[in-house]
Short mmCIF file of C-alpha atoms in Angstrom, two decimals:
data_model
loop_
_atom_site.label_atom_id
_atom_site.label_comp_id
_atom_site.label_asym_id
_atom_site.label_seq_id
_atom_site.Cartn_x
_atom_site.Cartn_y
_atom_site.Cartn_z
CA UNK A 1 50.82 -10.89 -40.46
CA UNK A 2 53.30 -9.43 -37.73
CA UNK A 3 56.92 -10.16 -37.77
CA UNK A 4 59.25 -8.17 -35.71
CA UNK A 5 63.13 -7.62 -37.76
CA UNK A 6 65.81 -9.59 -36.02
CA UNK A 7 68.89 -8.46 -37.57
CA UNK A 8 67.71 -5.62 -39.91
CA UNK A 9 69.77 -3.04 -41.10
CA UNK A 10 69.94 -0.14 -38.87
CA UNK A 11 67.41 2.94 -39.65
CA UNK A 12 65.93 4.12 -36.13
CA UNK A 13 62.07 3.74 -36.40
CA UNK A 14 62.15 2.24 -39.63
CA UNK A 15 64.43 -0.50 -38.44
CA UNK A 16 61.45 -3.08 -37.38
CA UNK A 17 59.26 -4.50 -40.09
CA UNK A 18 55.71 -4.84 -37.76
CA UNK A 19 53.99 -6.62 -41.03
CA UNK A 20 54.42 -7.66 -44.80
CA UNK A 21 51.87 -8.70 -47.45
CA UNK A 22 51.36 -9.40 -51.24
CA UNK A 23 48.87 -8.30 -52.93
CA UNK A 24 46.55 -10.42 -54.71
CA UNK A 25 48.14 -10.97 -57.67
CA UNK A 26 51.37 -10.77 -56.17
CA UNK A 27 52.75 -8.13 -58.01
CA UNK A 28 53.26 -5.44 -55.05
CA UNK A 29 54.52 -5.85 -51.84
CA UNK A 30 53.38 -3.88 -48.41
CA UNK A 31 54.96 -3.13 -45.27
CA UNK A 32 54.62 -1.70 -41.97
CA UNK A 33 57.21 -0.43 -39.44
CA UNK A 34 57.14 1.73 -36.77
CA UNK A 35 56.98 5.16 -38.75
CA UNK A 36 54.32 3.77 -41.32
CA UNK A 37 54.45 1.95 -44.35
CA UNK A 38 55.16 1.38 -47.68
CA UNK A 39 54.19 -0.10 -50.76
CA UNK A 40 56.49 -1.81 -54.05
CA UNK A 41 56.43 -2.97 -57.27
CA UNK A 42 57.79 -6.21 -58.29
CA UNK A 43 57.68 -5.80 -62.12
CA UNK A 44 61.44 -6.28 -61.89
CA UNK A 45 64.05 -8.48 -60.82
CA UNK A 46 66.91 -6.00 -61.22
CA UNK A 47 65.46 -2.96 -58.28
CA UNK A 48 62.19 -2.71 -56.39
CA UNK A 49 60.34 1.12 -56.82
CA UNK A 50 58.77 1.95 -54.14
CA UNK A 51 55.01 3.21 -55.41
CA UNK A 52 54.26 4.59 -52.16
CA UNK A 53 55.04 5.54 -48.89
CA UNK A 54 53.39 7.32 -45.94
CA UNK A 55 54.25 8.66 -42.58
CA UNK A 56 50.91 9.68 -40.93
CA UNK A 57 50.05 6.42 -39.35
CA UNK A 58 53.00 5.19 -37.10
CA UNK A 59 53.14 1.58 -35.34
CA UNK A 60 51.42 0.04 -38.50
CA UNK A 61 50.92 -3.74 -38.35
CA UNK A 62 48.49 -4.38 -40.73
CA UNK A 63 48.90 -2.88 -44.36
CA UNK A 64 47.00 -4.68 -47.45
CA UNK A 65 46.56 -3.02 -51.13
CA UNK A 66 43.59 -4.17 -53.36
CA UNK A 67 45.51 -5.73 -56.33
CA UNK A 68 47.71 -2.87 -58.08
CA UNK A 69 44.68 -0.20 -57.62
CA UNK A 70 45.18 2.96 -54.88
CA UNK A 71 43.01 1.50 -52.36
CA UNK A 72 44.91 0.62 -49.26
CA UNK A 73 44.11 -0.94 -45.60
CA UNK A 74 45.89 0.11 -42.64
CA UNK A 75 45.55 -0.48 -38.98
CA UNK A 76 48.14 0.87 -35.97
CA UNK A 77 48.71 0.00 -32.64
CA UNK A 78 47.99 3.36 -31.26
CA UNK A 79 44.59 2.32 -32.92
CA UNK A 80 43.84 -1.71 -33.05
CA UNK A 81 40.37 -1.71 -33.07
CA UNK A 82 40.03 0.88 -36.01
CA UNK A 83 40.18 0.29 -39.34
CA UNK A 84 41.53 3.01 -42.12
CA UNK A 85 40.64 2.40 -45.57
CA UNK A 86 42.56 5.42 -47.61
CA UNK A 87 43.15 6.20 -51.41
CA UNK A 88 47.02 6.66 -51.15
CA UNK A 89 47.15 8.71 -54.67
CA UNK A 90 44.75 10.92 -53.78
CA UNK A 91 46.08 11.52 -50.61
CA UNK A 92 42.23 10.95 -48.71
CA UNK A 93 40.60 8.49 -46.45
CA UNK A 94 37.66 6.94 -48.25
CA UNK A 95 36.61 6.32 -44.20
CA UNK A 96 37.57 4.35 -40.98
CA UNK A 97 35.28 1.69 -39.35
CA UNK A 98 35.79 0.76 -35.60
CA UNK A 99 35.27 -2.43 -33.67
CA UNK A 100 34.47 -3.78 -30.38
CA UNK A 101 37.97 -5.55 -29.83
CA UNK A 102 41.60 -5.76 -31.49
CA UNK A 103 41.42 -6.09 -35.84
CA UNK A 104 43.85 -9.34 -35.89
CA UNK A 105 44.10 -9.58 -39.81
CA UNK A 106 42.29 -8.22 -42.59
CA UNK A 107 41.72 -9.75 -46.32
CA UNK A 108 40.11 -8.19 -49.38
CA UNK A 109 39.30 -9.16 -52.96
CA UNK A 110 37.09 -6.62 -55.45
CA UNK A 111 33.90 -7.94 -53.83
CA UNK A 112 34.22 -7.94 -49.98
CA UNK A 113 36.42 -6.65 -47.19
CA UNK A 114 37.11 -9.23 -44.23
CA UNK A 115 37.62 -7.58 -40.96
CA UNK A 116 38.37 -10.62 -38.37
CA UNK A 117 38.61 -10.22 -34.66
CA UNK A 118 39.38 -13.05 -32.12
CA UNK A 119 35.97 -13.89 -31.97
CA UNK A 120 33.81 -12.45 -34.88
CA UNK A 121 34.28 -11.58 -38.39
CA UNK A 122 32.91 -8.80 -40.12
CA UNK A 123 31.84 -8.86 -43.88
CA UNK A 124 31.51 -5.23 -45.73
CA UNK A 125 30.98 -4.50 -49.12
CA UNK A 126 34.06 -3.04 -50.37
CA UNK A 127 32.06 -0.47 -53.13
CA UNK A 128 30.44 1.43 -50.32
CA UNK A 129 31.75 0.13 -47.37
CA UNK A 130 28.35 -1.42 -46.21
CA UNK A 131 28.37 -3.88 -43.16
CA UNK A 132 26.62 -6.86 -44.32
CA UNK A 133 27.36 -9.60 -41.92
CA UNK A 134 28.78 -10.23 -38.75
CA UNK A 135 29.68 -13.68 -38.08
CA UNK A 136 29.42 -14.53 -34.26
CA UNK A 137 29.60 -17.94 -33.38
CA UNK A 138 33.15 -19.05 -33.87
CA UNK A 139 35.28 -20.49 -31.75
CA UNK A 140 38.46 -18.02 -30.25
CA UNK A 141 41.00 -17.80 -33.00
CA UNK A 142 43.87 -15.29 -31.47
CA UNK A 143 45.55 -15.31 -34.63
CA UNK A 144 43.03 -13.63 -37.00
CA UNK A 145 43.32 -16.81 -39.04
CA UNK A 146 41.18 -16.39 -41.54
CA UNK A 147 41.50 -16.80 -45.86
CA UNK A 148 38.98 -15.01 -48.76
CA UNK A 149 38.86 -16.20 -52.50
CA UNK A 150 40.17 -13.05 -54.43
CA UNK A 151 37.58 -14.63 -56.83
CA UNK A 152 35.09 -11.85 -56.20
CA UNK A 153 32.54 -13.67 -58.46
CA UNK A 154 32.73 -16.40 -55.24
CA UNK A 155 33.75 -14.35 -52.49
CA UNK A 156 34.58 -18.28 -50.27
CA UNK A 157 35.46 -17.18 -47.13
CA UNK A 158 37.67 -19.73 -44.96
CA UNK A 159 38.15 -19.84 -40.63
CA UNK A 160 38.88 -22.53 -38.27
CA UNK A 161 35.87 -24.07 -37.02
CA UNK A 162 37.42 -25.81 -33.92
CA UNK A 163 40.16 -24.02 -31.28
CA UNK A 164 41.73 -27.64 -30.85
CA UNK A 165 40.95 -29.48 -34.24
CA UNK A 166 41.86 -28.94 -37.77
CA UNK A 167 38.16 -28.00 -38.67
CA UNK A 168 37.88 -25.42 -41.78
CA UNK A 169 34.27 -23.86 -41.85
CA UNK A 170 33.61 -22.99 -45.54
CA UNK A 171 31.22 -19.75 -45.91
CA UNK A 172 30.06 -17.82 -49.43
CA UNK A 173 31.01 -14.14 -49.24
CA UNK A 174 28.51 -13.34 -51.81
CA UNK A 175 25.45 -15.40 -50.57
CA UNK A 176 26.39 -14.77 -46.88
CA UNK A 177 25.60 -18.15 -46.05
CA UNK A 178 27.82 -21.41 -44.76
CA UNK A 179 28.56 -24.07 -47.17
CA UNK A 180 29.90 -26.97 -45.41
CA UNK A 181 32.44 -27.94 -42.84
CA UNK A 182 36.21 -29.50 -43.75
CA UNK A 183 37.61 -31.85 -41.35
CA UNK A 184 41.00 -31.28 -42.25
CA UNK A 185 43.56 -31.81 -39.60
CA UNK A 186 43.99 -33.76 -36.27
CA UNK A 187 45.40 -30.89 -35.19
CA UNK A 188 45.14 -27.00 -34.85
CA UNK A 189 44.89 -24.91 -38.15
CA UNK A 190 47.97 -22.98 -39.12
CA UNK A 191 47.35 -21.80 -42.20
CA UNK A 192 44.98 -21.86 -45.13
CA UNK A 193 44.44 -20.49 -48.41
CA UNK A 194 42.33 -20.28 -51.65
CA UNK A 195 43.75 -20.39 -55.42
CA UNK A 196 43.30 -17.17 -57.66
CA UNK A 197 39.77 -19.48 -58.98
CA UNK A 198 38.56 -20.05 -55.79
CA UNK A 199 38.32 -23.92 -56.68
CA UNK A 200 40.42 -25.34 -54.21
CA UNK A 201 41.61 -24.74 -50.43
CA UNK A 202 44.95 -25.44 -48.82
CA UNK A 203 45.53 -26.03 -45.50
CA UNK A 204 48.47 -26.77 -43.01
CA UNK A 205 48.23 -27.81 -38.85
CA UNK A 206 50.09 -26.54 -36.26
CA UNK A 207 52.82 -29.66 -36.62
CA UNK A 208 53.33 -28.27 -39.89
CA UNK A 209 54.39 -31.70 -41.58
CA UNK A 210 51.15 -32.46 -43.83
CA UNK A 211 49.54 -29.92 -45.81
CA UNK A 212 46.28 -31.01 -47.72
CA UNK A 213 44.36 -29.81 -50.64
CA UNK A 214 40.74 -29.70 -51.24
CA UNK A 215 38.12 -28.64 -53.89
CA UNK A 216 35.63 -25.81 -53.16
CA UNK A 217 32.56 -25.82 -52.62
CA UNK A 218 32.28 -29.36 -51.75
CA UNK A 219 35.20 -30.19 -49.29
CA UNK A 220 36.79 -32.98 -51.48
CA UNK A 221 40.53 -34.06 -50.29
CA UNK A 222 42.03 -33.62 -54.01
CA UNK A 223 46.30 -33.62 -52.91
CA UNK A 224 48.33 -34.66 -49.89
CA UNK A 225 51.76 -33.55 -49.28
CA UNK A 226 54.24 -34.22 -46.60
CA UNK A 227 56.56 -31.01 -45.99
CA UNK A 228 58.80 -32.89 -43.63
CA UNK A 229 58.91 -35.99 -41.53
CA UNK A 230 62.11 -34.90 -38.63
CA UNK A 231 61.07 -31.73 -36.96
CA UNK A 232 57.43 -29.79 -36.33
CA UNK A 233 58.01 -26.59 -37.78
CA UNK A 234 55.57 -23.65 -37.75
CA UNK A 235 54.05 -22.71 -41.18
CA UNK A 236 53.85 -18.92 -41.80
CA UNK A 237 52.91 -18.80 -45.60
CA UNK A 238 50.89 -20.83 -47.59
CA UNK A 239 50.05 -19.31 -51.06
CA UNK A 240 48.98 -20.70 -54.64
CA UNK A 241 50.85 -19.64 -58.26
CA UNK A 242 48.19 -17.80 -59.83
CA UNK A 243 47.91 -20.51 -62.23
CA UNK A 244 46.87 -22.99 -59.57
CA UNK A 245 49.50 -25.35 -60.89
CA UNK A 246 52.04 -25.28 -57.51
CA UNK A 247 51.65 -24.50 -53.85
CA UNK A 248 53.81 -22.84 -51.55
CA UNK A 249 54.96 -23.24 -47.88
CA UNK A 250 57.34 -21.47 -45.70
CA UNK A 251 58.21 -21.75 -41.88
CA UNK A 252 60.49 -20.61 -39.73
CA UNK A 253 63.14 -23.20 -41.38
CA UNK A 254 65.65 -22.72 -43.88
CA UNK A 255 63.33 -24.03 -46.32
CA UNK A 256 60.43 -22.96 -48.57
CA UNK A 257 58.60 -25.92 -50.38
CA UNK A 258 56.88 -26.00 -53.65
CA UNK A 259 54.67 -28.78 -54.18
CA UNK A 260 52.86 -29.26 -57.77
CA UNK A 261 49.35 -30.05 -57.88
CA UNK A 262 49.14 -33.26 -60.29
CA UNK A 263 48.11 -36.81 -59.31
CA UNK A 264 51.18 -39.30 -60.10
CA UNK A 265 49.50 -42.09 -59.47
CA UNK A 266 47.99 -42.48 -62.68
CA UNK A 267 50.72 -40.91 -64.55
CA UNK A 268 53.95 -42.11 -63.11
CA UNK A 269 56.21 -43.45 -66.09
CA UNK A 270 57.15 -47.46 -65.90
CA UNK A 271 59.91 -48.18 -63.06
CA UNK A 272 63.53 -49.59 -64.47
CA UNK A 273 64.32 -53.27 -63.88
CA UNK A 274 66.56 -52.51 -60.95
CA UNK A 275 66.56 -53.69 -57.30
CA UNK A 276 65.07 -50.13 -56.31
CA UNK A 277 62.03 -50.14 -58.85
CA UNK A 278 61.12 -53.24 -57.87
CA UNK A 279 61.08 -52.45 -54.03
CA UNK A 280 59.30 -49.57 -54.93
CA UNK A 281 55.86 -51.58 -56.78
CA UNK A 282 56.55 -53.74 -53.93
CA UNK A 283 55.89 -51.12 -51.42
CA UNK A 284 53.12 -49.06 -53.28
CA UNK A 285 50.94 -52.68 -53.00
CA UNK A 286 52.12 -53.28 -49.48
CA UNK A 287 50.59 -49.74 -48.39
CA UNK A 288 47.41 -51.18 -49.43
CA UNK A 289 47.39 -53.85 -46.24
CA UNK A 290 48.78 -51.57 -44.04
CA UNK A 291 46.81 -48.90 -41.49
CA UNK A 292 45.53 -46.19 -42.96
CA UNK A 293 47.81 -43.82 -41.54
CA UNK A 294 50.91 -45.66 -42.93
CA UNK A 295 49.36 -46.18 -46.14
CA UNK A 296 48.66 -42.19 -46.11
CA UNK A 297 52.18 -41.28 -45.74
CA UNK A 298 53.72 -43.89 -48.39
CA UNK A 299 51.27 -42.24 -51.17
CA UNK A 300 51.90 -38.18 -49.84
CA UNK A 301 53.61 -36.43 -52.61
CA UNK A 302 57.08 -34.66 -51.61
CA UNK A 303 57.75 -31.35 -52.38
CA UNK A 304 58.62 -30.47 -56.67
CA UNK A 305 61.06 -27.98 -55.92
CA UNK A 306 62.64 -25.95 -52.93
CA UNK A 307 64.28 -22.52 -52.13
CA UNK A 308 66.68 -22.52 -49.92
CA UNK A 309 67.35 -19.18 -47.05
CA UNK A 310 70.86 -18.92 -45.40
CA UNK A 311 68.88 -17.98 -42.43
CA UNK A 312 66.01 -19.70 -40.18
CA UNK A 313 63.48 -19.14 -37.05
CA UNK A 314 62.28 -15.83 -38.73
CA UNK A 315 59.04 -15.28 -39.59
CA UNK A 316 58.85 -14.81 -43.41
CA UNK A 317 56.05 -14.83 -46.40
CA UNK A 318 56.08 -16.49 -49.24
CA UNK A 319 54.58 -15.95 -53.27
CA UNK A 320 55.00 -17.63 -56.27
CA UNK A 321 54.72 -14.77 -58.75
CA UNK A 322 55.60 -14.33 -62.71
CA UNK A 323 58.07 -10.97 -63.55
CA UNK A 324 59.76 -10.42 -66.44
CA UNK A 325 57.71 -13.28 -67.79
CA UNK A 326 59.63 -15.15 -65.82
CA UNK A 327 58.42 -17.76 -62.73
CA UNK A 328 59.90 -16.31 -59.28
CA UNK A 329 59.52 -17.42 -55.90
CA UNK A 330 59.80 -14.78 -53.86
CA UNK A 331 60.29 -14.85 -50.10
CA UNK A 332 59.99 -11.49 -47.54
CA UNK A 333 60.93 -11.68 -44.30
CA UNK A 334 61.26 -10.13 -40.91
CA UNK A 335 64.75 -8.95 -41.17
CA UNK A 336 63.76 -6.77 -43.84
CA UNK A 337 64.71 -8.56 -46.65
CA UNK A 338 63.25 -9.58 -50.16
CA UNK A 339 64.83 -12.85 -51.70
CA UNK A 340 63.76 -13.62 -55.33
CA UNK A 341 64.65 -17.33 -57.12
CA UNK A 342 64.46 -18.69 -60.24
CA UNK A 343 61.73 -20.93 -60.60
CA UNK A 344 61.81 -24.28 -63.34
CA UNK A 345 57.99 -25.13 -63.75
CA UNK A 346 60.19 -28.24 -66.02
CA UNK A 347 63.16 -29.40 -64.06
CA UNK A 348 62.09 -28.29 -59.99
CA UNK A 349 65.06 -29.08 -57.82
CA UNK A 350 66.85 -26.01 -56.10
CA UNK A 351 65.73 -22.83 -57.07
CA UNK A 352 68.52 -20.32 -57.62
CA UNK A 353 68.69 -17.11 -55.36
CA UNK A 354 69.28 -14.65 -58.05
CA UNK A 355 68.47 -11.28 -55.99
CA UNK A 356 67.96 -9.80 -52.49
CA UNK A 357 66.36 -6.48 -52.05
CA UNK A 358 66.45 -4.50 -48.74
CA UNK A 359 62.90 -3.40 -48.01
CA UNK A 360 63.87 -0.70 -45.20
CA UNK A 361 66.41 1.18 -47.88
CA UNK A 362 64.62 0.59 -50.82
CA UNK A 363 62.73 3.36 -52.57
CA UNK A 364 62.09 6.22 -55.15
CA UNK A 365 63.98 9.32 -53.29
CA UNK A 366 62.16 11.66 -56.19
CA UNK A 367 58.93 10.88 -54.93
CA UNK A 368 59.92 11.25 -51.65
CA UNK A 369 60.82 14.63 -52.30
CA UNK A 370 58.01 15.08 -53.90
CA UNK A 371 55.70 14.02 -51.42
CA UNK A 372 57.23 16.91 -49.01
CA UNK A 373 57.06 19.27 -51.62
CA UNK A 374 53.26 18.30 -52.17
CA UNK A 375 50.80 20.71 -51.18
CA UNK A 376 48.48 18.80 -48.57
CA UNK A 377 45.36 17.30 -49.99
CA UNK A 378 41.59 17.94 -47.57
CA UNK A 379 41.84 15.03 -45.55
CA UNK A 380 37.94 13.06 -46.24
CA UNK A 381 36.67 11.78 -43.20
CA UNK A 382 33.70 9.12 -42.54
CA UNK A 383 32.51 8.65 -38.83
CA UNK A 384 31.66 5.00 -39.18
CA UNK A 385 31.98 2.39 -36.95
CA UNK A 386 30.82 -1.30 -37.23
CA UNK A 387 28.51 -0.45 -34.34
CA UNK A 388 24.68 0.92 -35.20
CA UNK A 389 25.51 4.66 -35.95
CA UNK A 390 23.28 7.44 -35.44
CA UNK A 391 23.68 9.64 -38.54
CA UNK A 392 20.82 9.88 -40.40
CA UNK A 393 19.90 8.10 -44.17
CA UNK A 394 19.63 11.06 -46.38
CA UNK A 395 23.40 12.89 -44.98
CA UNK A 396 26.21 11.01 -43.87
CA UNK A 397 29.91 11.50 -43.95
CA UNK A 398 31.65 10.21 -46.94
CA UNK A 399 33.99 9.81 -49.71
CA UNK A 400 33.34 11.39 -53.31
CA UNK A 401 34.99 11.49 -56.73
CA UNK A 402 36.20 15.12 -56.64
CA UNK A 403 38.44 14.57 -53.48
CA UNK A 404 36.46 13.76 -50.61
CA UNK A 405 34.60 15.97 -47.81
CA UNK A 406 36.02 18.20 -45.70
CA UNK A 407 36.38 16.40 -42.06
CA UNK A 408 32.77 16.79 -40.53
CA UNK A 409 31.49 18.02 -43.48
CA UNK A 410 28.27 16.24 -44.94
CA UNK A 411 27.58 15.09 -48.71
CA UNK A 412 23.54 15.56 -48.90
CA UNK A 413 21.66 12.29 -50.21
CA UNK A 414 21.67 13.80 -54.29
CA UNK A 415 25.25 14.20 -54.36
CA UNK A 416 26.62 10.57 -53.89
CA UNK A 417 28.20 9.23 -56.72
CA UNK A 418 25.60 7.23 -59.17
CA UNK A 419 27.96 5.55 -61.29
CA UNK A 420 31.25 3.93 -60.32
CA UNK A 421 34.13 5.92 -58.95
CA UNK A 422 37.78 5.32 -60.74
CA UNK A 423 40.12 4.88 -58.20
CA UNK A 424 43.16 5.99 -60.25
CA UNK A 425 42.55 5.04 -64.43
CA UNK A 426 39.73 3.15 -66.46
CA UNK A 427 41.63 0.02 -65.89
CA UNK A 428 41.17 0.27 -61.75
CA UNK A 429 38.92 -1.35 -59.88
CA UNK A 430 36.82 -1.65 -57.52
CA UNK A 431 34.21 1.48 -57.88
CA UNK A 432 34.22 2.93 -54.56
CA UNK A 433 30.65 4.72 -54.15
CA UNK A 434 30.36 6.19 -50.26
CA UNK A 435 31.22 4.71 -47.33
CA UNK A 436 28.35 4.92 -45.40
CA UNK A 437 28.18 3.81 -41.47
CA UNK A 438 25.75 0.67 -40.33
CA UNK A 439 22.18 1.53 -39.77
CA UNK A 440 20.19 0.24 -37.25
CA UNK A 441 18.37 -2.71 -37.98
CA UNK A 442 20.09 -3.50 -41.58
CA UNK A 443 23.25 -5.16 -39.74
CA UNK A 444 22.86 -9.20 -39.98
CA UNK A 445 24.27 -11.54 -37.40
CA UNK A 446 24.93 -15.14 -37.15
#
């Protein structure tokens, strides 16, 4: 997701945030600016540590971690087509895959790797890097839009289907085959999303005023809410709580929306016997005569709670997250800024702005001193690219568990790794075996 800082503090290169991203589980946050990027915690509410930083790649505008492990995804505009894939604790590349046009986003659960260019998307097994599909017939998407379960036992994958409709093409990561088709908005996609299950799928349009739930696999509308009514606004985030139990939106308004998923039609206590109960029966059995459009918007659910930014027409993520065993809604946003709330999963209403972090200052200055100090690691190096490669099956370039080859050197056949390779403890995951490039005739195409 690129965002370019509007009224960040100053710091010369590292002025401009190019990207943010949450992880997975939303407990770290990435960035990228101009001199490379960096990666924090959020276990607390009080400072944000900075795990890790890195100057090698300037002009970064895509960074994503895999959930709190060492694995980390970069791409650079002095590279866009190229794709680095690099075990930050270590200090090696696990390898580097290019493509035949600009990477426009990339997503990744413990399962899969999504690579997605304007007009294909490539599918690699993230525990040796293996290309395994290429999907070819979709329509231009300029954005990268694009969504993957973090599910790995479901792998969904999620991309517009139509450049001028709101059509969601559902496809199974893991079975590398399509599932259905979701006609979800009049209008172009803007955003979409899977919950932490992989049960259901969120989506917004370009208008940005309705954004619509449905269940996965089958394509079932489940929830309908209406973010606004007065103004089209541009939806930039669009993320589940990890329980599945609210949704988030932000824009480039003042305003982040949190909608709960729970159907109040059945479930909606008895009305008072005042003037304004009675209007309202009288208009819930009125929608039932009207046109379906009218009737739609009488019975879309507003939003449960709201945060509110002193700022707007920045582009800015959102995440609903838990820390300190607390909820938080936290927002990051182009002019380099972290905003955490207070969250009541009882009472909605207002959330409270109870912190702002500066993500351009913020970090550990120890281990920045003792990253220079740091003797530096062998870089590993993998020639792969996307396209057929010529190396042969028994020695290719590569990644293994003692630190990774030597650039151009070659791991024969009996050395890979047989068993799973621990990225930083027992508790990490994925296994990362070699990263080998695609072979001739074993790359599948739509």
């Amino acid at each position: 997701m690129e965002a370019e800082a509007a009224d960040g503090p100053p710091g010369g290169a590292e002025a401009a945030l190019s990207c943010f991203s949450f992880n997975q589980d939303c407990t770290s946050l990435a960035i990228g600016t101009k001199a490379g990027y960096k990666l924090f915690s959020l276990s607390s509410v009080e400072q944000l540590d900075q795990v890790h930083g890195s100057n090698e790649i300037p002009d970064v505008y895509i960074v994503e971690r895999l959930f709190s492990s060492s694995l980390v995804v970069v791409v650079s505009h002095t590279k866009p087509r190229q794709m680095n894939v690099y075990h930050f604790k270590k200090g090696t590349e696990i390898c580097n895959y290019s493509y035949s046009s600009n990477i426009l986003s990339i997503r990744l659960n413990r399962q899969r790797l999504l690579v997605c260019l304007e007009e294909a998307i490539y599918i690699h097994n993230i525990k040796d890097m293996k290309l395994l599909k290429t999907i070819l017939d979709i329509p231009a998407n300029p954005t990268g839009l694009c969504a993957l379960s973090i599910n790995h036992s479901n792998s969904y994958v999620a991309y517009p289907g139509s450049p001028t409709t709101g059509e969601i093409v559902l496809y199974d990561g893991h079975s590398l085959k399509t599932v259905c088709t979701i006609a979800a908005h009049e209008g172009t996609l803007a955003a979409i999303t899977f919950n932490a299950s992989g049960s259901k799928l969120a989506s917004a349009s370009e208008k940005g005023t309705v954004i619509r739930v449905f269940s996965v696999p089958d394509g079932q509308k489940l929830y309908e809410f209406r973010r606004g009514m007065k103004r089209y606004v541009t939806i930039s985030s669009l993320v589940f709580s990890m329980d599945s139990q609210f949704l988030c939106a932000s824009s480039n308004t003042e305003t982040v929306h949190i909608f709960k998923l729970e159907h109040l039609t059945n479930s909606r206590p008895e009305e008072p016997s005042t003037w304004t109960g009675y209007m309202g029966k009288m208009f819930m059995a009125a929608s039932n005569y009207l046109p379906t459009q009218v009737s739609d918007m009488m019975n879309q659910d507003r939003a449960f709670a709201t945060g509110r930014l002193n700022f707007s027409g920045q582009r800015n993520i959102c995440s609903l997250s838990t820390i300190q065993k607390l909820p938080r809604l936290l927002v990051a946003s182009s002019n380099g800024h972290l905003y955490i709330y207070n969250l009541d999963p009882q009472d909605g209403g207002e959330c409270v702005l109870i912190k702002t972090h500066s993500l351009i200052s913020s970090g550990t200055m120890e281990e920045n001193k003792e990253n220079d100090l740091r003797p530096s690691l062998p870089q590993s190096y993998a020639a792969t690219v996307a396209r057929p490669s010529t190396s042969s099956a028994s020695t290719v370039p590569g990644y293994s568990e003692d630190g990774g080859a030597l650039r151009g050197e070659v791991i024969p056949e009996h050395e890979f790794a047989t068993g799973p390779v621990c990225l930083d403890d027992e508790n990490e995951f994925p296994p990362i075996i070699l990263c080998r490039g695609s072979q001739k005739g074993k790359t599948k195409h739509s």
